[in-house]
Tab-separated table of C-alpha atoms and ligand atoms in Angstrom:
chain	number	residue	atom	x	y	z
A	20	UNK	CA	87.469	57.827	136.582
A	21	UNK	CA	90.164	60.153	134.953
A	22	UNK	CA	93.112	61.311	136.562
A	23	UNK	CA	92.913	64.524	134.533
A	24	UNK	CA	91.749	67.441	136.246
A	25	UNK	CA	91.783	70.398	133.848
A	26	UNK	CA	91.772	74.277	134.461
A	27	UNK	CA	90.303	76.614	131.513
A	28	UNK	CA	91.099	80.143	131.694
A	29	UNK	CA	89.007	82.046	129.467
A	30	UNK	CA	86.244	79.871	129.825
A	31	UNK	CA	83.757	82.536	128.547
A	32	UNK	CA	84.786	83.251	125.454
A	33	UNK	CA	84.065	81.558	121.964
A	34	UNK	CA	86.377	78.825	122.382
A	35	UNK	CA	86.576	78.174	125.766
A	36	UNK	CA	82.448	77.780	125.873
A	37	UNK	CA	82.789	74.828	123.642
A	38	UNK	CA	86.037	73.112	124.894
A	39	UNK	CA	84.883	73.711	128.252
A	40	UNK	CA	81.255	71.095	127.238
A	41	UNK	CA	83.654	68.837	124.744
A	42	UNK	CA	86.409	68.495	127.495
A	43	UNK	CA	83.737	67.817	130.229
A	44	UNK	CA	82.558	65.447	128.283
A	45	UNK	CA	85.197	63.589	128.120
A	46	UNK	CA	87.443	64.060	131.540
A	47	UNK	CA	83.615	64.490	133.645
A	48	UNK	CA	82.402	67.585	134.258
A	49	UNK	CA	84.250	68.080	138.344
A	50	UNK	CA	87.267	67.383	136.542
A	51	UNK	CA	87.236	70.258	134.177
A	52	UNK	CA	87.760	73.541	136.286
A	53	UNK	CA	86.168	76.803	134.135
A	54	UNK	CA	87.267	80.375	134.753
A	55	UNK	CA	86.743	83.766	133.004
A	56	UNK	CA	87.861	87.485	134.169
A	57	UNK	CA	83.996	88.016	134.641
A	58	UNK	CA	81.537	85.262	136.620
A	59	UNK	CA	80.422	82.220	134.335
A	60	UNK	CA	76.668	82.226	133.829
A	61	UNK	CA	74.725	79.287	131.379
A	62	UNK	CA	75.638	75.767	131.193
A	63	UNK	CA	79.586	76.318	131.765
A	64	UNK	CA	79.007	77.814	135.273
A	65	UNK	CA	75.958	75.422	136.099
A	66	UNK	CA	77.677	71.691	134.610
A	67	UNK	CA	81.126	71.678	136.475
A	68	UNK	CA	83.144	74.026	138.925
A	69	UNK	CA	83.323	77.283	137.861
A	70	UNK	CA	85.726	80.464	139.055
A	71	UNK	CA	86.491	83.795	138.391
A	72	UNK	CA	90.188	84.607	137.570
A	73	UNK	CA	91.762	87.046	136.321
A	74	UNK	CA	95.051	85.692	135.157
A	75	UNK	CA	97.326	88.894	135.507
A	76	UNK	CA	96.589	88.510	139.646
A	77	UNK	CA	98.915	85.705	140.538
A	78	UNK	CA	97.587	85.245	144.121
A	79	UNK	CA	94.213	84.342	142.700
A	80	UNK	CA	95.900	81.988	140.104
A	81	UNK	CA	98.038	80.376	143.220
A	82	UNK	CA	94.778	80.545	145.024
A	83	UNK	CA	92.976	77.837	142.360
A	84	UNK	CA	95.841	76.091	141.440
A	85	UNK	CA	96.225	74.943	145.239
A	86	UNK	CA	92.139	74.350	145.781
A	87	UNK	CA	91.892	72.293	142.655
A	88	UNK	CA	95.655	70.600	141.981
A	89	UNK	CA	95.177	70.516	137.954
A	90	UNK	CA	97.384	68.305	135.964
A	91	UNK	CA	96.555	70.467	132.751
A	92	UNK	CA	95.730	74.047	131.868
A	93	UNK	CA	93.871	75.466	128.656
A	94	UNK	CA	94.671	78.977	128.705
A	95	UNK	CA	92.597	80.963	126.301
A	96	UNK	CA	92.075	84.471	127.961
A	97	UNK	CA	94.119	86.871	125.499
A	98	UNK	CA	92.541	90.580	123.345
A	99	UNK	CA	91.916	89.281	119.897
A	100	UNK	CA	93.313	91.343	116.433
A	101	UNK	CA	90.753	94.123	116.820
A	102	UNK	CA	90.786	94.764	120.231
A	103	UNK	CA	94.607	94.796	120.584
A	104	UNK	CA	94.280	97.394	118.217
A	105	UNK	CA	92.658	100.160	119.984
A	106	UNK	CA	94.143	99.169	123.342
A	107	UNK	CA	97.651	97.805	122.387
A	108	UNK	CA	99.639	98.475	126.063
A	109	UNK	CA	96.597	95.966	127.272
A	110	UNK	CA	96.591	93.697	124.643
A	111	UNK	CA	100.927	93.304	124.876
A	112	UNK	CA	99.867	93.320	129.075
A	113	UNK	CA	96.999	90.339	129.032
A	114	UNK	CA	98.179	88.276	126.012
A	115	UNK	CA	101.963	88.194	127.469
A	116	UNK	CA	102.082	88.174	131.284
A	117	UNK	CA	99.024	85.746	131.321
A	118	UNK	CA	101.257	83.142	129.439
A	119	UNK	CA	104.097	83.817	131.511
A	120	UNK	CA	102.429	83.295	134.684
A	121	UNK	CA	100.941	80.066	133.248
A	122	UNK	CA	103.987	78.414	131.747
A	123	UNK	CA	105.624	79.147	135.544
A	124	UNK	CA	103.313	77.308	136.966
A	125	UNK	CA	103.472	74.749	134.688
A	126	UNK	CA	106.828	74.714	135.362
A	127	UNK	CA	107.128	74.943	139.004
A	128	UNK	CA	104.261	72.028	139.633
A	129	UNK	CA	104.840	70.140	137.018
A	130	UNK	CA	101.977	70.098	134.990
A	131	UNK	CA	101.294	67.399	132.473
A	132	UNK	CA	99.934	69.095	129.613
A	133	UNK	CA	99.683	73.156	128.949
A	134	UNK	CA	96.874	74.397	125.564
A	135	UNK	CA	97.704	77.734	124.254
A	136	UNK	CA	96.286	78.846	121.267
A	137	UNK	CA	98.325	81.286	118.750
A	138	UNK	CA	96.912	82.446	115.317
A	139	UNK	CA	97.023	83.142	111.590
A	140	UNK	CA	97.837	86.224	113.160
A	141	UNK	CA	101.904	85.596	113.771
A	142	UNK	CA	102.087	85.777	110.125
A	143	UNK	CA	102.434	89.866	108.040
A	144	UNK	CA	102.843	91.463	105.035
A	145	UNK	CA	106.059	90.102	103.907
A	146	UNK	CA	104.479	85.860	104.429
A	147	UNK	CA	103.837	84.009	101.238
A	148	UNK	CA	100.025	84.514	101.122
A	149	UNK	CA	98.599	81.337	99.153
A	150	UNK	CA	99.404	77.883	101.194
A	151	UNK	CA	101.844	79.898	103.673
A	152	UNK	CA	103.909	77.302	105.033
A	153	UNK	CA	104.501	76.186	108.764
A	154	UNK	CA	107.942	77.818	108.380
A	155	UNK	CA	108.563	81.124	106.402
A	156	UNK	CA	108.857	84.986	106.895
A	157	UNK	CA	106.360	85.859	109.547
A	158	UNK	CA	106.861	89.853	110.432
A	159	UNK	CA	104.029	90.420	111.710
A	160	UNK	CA	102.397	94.086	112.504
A	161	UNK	CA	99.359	93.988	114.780
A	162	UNK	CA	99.920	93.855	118.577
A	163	UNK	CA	98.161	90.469	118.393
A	164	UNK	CA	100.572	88.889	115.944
A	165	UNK	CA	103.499	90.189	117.945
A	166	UNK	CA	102.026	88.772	121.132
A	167	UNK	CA	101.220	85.467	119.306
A	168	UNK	CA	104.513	84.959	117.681
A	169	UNK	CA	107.037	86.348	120.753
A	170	UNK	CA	104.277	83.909	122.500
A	171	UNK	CA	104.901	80.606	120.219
A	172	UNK	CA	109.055	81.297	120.760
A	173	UNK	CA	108.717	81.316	124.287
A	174	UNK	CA	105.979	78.303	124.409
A	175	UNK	CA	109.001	76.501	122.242
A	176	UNK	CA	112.042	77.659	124.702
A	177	UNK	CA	109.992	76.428	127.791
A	178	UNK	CA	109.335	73.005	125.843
A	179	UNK	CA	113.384	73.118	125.361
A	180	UNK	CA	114.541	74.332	128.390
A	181	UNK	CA	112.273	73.208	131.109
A	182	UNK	CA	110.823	70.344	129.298
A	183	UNK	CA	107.267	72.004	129.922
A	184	UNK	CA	104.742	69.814	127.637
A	185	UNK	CA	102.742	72.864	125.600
A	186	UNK	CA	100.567	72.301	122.757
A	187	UNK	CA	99.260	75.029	120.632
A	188	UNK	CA	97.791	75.446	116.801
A	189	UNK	CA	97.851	78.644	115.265
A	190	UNK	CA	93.827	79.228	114.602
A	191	UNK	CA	92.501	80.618	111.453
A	192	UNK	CA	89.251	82.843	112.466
A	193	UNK	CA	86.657	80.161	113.766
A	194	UNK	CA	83.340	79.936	113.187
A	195	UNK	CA	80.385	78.521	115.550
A	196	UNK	CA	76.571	78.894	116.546
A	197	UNK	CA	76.720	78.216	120.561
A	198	UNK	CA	78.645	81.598	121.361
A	199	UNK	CA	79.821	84.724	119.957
A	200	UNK	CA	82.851	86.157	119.189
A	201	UNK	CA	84.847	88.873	120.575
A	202	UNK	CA	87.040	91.408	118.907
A	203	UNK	CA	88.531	89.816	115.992
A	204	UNK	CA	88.888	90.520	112.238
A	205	UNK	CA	87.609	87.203	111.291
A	206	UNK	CA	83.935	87.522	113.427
A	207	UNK	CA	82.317	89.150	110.326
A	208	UNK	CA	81.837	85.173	109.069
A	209	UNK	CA	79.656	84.651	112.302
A	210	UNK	CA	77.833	87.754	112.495
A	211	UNK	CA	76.822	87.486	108.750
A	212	UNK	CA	74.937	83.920	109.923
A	213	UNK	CA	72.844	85.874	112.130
A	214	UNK	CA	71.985	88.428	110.341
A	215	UNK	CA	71.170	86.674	107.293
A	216	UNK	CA	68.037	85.188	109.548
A	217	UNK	CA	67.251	87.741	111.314
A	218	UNK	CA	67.352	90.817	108.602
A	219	UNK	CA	67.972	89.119	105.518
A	220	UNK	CA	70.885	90.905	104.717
A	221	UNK	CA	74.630	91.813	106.242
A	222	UNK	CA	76.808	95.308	106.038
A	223	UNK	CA	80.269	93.595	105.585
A	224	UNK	CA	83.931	95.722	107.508
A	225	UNK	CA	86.151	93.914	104.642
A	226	UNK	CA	86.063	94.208	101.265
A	227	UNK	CA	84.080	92.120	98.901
A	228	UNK	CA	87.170	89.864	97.983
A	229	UNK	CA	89.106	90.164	101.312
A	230	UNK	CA	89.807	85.829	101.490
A	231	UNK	CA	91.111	84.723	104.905
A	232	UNK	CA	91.988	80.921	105.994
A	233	UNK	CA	88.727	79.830	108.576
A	234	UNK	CA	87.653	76.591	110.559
A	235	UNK	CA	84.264	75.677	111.695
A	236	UNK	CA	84.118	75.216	115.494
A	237	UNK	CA	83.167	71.376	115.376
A	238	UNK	CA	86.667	70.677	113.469
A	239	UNK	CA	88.847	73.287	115.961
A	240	UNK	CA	87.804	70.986	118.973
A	241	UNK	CA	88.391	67.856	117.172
A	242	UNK	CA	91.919	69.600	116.164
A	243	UNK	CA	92.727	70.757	119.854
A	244	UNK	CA	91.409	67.766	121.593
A	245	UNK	CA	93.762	65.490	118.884
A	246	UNK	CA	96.381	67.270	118.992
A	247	UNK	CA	96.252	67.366	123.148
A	248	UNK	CA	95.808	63.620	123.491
A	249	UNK	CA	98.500	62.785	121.062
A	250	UNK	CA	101.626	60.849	122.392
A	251	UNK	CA	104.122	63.266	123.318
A	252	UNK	CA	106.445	61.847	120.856
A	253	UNK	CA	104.460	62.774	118.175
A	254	UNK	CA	104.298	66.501	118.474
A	255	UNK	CA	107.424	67.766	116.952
A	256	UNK	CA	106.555	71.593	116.868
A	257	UNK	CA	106.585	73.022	120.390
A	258	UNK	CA	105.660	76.796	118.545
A	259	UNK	CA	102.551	76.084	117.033
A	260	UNK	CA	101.302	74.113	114.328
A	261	UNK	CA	99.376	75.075	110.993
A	262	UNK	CA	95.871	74.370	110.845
A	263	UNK	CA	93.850	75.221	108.408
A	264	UNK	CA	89.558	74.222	107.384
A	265	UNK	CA	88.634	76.574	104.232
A	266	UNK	CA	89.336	79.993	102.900
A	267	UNK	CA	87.045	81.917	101.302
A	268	UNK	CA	86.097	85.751	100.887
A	269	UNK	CA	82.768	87.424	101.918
A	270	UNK	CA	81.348	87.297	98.947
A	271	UNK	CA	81.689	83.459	98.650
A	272	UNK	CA	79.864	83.103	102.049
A	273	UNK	CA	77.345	85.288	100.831
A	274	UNK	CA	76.817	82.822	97.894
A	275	UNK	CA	76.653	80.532	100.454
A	276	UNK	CA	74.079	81.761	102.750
A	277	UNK	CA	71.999	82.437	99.312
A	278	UNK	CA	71.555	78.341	98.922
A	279	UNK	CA	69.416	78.689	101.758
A	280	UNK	CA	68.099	82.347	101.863
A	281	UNK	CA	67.611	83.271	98.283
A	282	UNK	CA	67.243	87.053	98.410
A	283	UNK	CA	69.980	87.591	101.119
A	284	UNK	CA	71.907	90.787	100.598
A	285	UNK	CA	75.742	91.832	101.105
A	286	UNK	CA	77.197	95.640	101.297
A	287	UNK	CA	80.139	96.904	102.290
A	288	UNK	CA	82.059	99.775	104.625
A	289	UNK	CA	85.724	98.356	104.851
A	290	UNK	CA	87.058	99.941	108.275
A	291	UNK	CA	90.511	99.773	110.165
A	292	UNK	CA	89.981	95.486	110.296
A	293	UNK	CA	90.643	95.583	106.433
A	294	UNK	CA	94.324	96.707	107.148
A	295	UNK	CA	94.691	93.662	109.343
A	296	UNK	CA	92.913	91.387	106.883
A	297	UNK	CA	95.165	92.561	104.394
A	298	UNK	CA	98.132	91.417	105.985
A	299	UNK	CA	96.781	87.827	106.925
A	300	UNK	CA	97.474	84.664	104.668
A	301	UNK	CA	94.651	83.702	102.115
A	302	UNK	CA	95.267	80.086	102.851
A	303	UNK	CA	97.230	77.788	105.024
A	304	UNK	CA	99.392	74.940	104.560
A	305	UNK	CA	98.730	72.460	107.419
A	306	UNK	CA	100.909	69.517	106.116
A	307	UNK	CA	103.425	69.354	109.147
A	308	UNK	CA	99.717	68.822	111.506
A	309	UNK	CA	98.436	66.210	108.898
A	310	UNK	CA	101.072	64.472	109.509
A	311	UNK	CA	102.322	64.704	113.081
A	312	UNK	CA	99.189	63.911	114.282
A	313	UNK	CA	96.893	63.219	111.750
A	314	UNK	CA	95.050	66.400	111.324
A	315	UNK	CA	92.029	66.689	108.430
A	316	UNK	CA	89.122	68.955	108.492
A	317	UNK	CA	85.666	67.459	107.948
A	318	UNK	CA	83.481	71.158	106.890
A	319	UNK	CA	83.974	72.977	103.703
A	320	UNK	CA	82.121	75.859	103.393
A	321	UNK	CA	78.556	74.887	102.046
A	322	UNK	CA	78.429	72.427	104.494
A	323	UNK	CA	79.459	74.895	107.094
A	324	UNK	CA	77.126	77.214	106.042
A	325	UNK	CA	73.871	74.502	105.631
A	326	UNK	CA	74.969	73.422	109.339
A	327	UNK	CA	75.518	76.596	111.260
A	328	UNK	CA	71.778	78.011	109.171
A	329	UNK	CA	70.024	74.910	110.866
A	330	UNK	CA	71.175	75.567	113.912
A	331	UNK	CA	70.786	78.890	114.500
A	332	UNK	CA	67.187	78.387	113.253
A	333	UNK	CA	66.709	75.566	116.049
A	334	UNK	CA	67.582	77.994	118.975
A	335	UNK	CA	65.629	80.970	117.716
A	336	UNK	CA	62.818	78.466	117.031
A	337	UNK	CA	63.409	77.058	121.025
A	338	UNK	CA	63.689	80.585	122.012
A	339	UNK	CA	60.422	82.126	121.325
B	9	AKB	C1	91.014	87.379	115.092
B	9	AKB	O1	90.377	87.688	114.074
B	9	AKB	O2	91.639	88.191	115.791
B	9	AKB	C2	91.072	85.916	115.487
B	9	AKB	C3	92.266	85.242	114.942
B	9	AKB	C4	92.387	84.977	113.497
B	9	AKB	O3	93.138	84.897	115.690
B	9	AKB	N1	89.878	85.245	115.067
């Protein structure tokens, strides 16, 4: 039986679908609290306990915290690069406060163990692009990177000053079949998947050679779930680490796709996202995770793309 009782918040978005079945999996599914700003629905509300929270109304957070006593929190609800965009004063509002009020309570009842995830987005313009390092000029100029970054310093100064115990990996876009993304720069390299099967061919918001730094979803959840369950002493950056799968533009996972679906075609409209794109590292050096922890992605991008095809093509198959 595990000790571990585990609150998600943001349970119904693309990340916290997964972790929510991978981490029931593991701790048992009454152990592994989910909760979303809107009601659960599918197998996250029907496995395991499921609630809704919004994580700006602290009553309700005090509420759950006191009916279900968790000794960790995942806390995943934020506005990705896109959305922060058009509604910035939100996107500062959600991504900021919602930490706060988490690393509080982590504080305050002593948690074991707080997940936050930050992003490629922390890093601008002025970052070395190819292999950016763990440490370097960030500057970054979206409302998401600003939130991410003034959100890693204050992740580290609650590690140093309260001795809170948070964990967090800066995510590169991420890339998965069981649920969809929302609001990011990087969902173009899921979106393309689908409509490669479904139209045979994909109008593209970046540019043909716009290369970003991505991670299929099967190696993020091995990275979060390692890095959470490493010994304490082993984690020796309390911002967030460096991760990194492939990189690749979307003309390369066009190439990709056309392995498998010969005629499949690519155009392009580049729209506001390409601004953001453009000030996001090509690639990523993960070292520091590699070696704190003993980080190393399994996918590259053909087998990504051979992988994510077959499944998609199993749950349209199951679907009609
Ligand atoms: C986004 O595109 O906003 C996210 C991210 C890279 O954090 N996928």
């Amino acid at each position: 039986m595990s000790t571990e009782r585990i609150l998600i918040i943001g349970s119904g978005g693309q990340l916290g679908t997964e972790l929510c079945e991978s981490l029931r999996g593991i701790y048992g599914d009454a152990n592994v609290i989910a909760s979303d700003v809107r009601p659960l629905s599918g197998s996250v509300a029907e496995s395991g306990p499921s609630e809704v929270l919004d994580i700006l109304d602290k009553n309700r957070f005090t509420e759950i915290l006191d009916q279900y006593k968790p000794t960790q929190i995942y806390h995943l609800a934020a506005l990705l690069s896109a959305t922060a965009e058009k509604n910035p004063k939100l996107g500062w509002t959600l991504n900021m406060d919602g930490l706060f009020h988490v690393l509080d309570a982590a504080k305050e009842r002593n948690l074991a163990k707080v997940y936050w995830p930050s992003s490629i987005a922390v890093f601008g313009p002025n970052t070395p692009r190819v292999q950016t390092p763990q440490h370097c000029v960030m500057d970054p100029n979206t409302i998401y990177g600003i939130t991410k970054l003034a959100g890693e310093r204050y992740c580290e100064y609650y590690f140093e000053k309260h001795g809170v115990d948070v964990r967090s990996i800066r995510y590169p876009g991420l890339i998965g079949y069981k649920s969809a993304p929302g609001g990011g720069t990087t969902d173009y390299a899921v979106d393309i998947y689908h409509q490669a099967l479904e139209h045979g061919k994909y109008e593209c918001f970046l540019s043909s050679e716009t290369e970003l730094p991505m991670l299929y979803m099967p190696d993020a959840l091995r990275a979060t779930i390692s890095l959470m369950e490493a010994p304490a002493e082993q984690i020796q950056i309390r911002s967030s680490y460096n991760v990194a799968g492939m990189s690749f533009t979307p003309e390369q996972i066009a190439a990709s796709i056309r392995h498998d679906i010969p005629g499949f075609e690519i155009s392009y409209a580049p729209d506001y996202r390409q601004h953001i794109a453009d000030s996001w590292p090509k690639s990523i050096d993960d070292g520091k995770a590699r070696m704190d922890w003993g980080w190393k992605p399994e996918y590259d991008l053909q087998g990504m793309t051979d992988d994510m095809l077959m499944h998609l093509r199993e749950m349209k198959s199951q679907k009609v």
